[in-house]
Coordinates of C-alpha atoms in Angstrom, one line a residue:
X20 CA -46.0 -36.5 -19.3
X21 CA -45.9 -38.3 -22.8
X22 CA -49.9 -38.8 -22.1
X23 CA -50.2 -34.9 -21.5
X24 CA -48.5 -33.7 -24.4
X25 CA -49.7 -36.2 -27.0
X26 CA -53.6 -34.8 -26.1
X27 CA -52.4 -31.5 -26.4
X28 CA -51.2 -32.2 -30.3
X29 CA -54.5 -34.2 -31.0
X30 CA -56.3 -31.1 -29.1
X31 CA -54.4 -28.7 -31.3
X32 CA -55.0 -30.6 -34.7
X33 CA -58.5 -31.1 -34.1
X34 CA -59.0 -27.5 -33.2
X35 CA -57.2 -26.7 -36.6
X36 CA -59.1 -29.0 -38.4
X37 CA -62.3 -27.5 -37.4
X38 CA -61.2 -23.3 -37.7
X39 CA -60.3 -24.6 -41.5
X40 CA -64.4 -25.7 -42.0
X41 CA -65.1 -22.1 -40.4
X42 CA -63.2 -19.6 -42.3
X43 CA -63.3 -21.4 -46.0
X44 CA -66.4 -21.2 -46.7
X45 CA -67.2 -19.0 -49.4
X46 CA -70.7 -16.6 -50.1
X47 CA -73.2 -17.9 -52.1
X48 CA -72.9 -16.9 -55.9
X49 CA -74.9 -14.1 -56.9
X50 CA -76.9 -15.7 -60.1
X51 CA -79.9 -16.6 -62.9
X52 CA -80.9 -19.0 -60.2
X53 CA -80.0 -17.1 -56.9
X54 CA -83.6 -17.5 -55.8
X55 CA -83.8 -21.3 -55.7
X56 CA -80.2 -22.6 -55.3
X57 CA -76.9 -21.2 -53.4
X58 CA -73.8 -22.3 -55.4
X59 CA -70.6 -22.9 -53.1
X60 CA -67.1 -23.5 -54.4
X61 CA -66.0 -26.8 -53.2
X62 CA -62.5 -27.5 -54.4
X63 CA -61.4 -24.2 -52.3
X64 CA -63.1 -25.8 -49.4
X65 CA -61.3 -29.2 -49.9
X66 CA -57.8 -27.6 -50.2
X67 CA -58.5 -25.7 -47.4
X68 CA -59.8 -28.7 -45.1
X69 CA -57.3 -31.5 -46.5
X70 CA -54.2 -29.5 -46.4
X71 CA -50.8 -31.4 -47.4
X72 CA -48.5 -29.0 -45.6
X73 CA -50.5 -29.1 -42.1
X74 CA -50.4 -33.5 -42.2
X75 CA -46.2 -33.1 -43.0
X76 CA -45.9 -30.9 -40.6
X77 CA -48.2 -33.2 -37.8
X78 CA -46.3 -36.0 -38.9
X79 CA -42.9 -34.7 -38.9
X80 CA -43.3 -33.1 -35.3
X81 CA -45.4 -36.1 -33.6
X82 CA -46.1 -39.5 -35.7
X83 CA -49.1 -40.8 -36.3
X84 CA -50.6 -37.2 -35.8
X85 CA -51.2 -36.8 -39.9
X86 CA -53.1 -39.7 -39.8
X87 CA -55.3 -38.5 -37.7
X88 CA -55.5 -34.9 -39.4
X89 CA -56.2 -36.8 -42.3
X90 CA -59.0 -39.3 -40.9
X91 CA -56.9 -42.3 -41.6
X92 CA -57.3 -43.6 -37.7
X93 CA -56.5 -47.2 -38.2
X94 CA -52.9 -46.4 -39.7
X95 CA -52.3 -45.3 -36.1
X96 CA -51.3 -48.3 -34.6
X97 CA -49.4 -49.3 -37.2
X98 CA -47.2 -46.0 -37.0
X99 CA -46.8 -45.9 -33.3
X100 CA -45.6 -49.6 -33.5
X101 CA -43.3 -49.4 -36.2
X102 CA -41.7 -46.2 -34.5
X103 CA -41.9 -47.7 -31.2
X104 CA -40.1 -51.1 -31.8
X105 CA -37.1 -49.6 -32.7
X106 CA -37.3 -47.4 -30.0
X107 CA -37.7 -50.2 -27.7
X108 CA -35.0 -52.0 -28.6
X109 CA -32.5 -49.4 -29.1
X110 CA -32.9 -48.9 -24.9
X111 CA -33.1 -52.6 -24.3
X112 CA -30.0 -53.1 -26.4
X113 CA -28.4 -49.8 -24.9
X114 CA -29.0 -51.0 -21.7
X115 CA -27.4 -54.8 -22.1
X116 CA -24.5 -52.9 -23.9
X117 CA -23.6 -51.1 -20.4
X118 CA -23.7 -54.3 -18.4
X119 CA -21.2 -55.8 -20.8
X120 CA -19.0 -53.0 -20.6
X121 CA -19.1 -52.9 -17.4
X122 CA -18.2 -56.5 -16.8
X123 CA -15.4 -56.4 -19.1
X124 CA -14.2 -53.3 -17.1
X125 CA -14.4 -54.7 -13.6
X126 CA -12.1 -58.2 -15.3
X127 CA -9.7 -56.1 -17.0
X128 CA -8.8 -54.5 -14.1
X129 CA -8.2 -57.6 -12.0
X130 CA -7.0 -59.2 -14.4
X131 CA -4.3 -56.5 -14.7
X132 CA -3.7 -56.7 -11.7
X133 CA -3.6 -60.6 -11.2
X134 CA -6.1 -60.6 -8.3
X135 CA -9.1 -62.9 -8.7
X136 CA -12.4 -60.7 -8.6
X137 CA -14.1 -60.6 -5.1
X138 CA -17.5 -61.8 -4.9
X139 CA -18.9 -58.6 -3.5
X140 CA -17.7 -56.8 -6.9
X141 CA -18.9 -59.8 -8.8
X142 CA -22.4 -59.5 -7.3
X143 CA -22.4 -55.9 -9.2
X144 CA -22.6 -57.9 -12.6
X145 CA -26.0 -59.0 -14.1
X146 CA -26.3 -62.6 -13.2
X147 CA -26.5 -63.5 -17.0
X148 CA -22.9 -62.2 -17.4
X149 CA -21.4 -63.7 -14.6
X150 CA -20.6 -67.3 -16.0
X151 CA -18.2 -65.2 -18.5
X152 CA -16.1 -63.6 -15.9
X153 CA -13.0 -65.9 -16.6
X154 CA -10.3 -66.1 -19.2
X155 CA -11.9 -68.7 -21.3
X156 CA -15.8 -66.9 -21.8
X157 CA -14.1 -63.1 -21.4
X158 CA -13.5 -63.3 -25.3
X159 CA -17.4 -63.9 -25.6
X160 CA -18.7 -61.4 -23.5
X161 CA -16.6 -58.6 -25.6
X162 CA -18.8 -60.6 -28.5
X163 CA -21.7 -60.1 -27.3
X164 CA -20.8 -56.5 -26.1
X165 CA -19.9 -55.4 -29.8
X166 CA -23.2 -56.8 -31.0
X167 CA -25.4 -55.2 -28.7
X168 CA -23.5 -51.6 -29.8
X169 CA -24.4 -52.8 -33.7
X170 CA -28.1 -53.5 -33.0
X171 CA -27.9 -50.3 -31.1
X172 CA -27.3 -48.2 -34.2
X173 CA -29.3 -50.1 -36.3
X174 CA -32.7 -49.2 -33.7
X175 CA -31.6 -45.2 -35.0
X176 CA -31.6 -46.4 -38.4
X177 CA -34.7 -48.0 -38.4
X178 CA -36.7 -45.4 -36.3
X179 CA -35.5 -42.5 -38.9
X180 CA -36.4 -44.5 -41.4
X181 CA -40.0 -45.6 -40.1
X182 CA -40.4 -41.4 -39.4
X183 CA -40.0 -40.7 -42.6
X184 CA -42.1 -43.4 -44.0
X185 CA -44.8 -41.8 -41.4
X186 CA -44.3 -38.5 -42.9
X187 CA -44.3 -39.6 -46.4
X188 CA -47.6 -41.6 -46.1
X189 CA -49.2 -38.7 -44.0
X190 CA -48.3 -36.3 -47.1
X191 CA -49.3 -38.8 -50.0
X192 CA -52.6 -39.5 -48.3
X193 CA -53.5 -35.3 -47.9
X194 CA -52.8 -35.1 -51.9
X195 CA -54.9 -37.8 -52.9
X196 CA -57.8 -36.5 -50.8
X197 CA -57.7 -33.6 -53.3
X198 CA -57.2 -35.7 -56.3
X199 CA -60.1 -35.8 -59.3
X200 CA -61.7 -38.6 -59.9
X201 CA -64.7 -37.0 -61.4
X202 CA -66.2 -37.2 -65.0
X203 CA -63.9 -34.4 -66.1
X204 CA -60.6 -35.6 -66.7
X205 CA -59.0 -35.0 -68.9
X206 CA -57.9 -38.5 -70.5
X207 CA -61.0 -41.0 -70.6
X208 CA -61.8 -43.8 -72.1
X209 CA -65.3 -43.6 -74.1
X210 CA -67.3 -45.8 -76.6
X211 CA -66.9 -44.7 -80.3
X212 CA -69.7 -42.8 -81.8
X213 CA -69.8 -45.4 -85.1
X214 CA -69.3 -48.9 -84.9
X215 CA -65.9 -50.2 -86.2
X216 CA -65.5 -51.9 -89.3
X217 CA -63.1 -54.9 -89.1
X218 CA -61.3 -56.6 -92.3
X219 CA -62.7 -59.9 -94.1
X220 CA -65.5 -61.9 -92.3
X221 CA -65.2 -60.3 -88.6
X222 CA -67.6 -57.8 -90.3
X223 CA -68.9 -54.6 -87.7
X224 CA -67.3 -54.9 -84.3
X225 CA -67.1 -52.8 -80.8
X226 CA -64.5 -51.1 -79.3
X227 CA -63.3 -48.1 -77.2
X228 CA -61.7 -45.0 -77.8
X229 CA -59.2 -42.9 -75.6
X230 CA -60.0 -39.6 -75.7
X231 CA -58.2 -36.4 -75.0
X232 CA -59.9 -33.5 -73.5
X233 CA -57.6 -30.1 -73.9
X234 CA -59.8 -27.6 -71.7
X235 CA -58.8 -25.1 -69.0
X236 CA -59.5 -26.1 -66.0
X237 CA -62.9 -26.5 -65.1
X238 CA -64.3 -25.3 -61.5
X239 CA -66.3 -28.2 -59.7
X240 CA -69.7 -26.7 -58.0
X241 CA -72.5 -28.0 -55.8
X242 CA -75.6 -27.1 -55.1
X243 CA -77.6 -27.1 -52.1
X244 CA -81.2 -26.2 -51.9
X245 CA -82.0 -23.4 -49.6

């Protein structure tokens, strides 16, 4: 069942992924040069492919699944294990947690009623708790009992917190696909147009200058040659 419905979501995401390609991309730009080139807008089309809402969302409903919408494949493993460890042992400690209640159950009731406890009732404990079934080693099993229900809670702590991590990453890695690191920022660092003059016998020197372009935004194009 967990097979079935995880290829559905990878199905649905990868059908998503590929409708955004169909449906964003623009008509050429009527021009000067409209006989030789088309122009296409290509930060629409990235927005529109790389789309930070659609990897929270993945994430949020199935981790791992905004890596994948975002092409980051080898952070899967590492999302599915850190989600699945503390899923893991929040069963396995869920599980030893009922065994030690139980066992303290079936001794305080013979021991209320001062009755040593048969073997046939004894055989219904895990054979790792049986050596505590007396007075001396009861105090230890309710030890043990208590710290199984801790680690318990602490598996839900750590498997909401590893969720949100997933969703977090999934969403910081969609923005930075759509982050400018072209030759038109803004701030820049640039060499100055005269050489700088230093004091006493340094004489002429090199240096850089950080510049500040002010400029509405610009609109990145390509080309592509008919």
């Amino acid at each position: 069942m967990v097979r079935i419905v995880l290829a559905l979501l990878i199905g649905i995401s990868l059908c998503s992924a590929c409708q955004a390609q169909n449906d964003t991309i623009p008509a050429p730009v009527k021009g000067k040069h409209r006989h030789k080139f088309n122009i296409y807008r290509v930060d629409s089309l990235t927005k529109a492919v790389h789309n930070p809402h659609k990897a929270t969302l993945y994430s949020t409903f199935f981790p791992g699944l905004g890596q994948i919408y975002n092409r980051k494949y080898w952070k899967v493993p590492i999302v599915w294990a850190a989600v699945g460890i503390p899923v893991y042992t929040y069963f396995n400690n869920k599980s030893w947690y009922q065994k030690c209640q139980f066992a303290i159950s079936l001794y305080d009731t013979y021991a209320a009623l001062g009755l040593p406890i048969p073997q046939d009732s004894l055989d219904m404990v895990d054979p790792k708790l049986q050596g505590f079934m007396n007075a001396e080693q009861e105090p230890s099993l309710r030890t043990y009992r208590n710290e199984f229900r801790k680690n318990q809670d602490y598996s839900v702590l750590f498997f909401l917190l590893f969720w949100g991590l997933n969703i977090v990453d999934a969403t910081v890695d969609a923005h930075l696909m759509n982050f400018d690191i072209s030759n038109q920022l803004t701030m820049h660092l640039q060499p100055p147009s005269t050489p700088a003059t230093l004091p006493g016998p340094m004489g002429t020197g090199m240096g850089l200058s950080l510049v500040f372009d002010f400029h509405k935004p610009r609109k990145n194009y390509r080309t592509f040659a008919p």
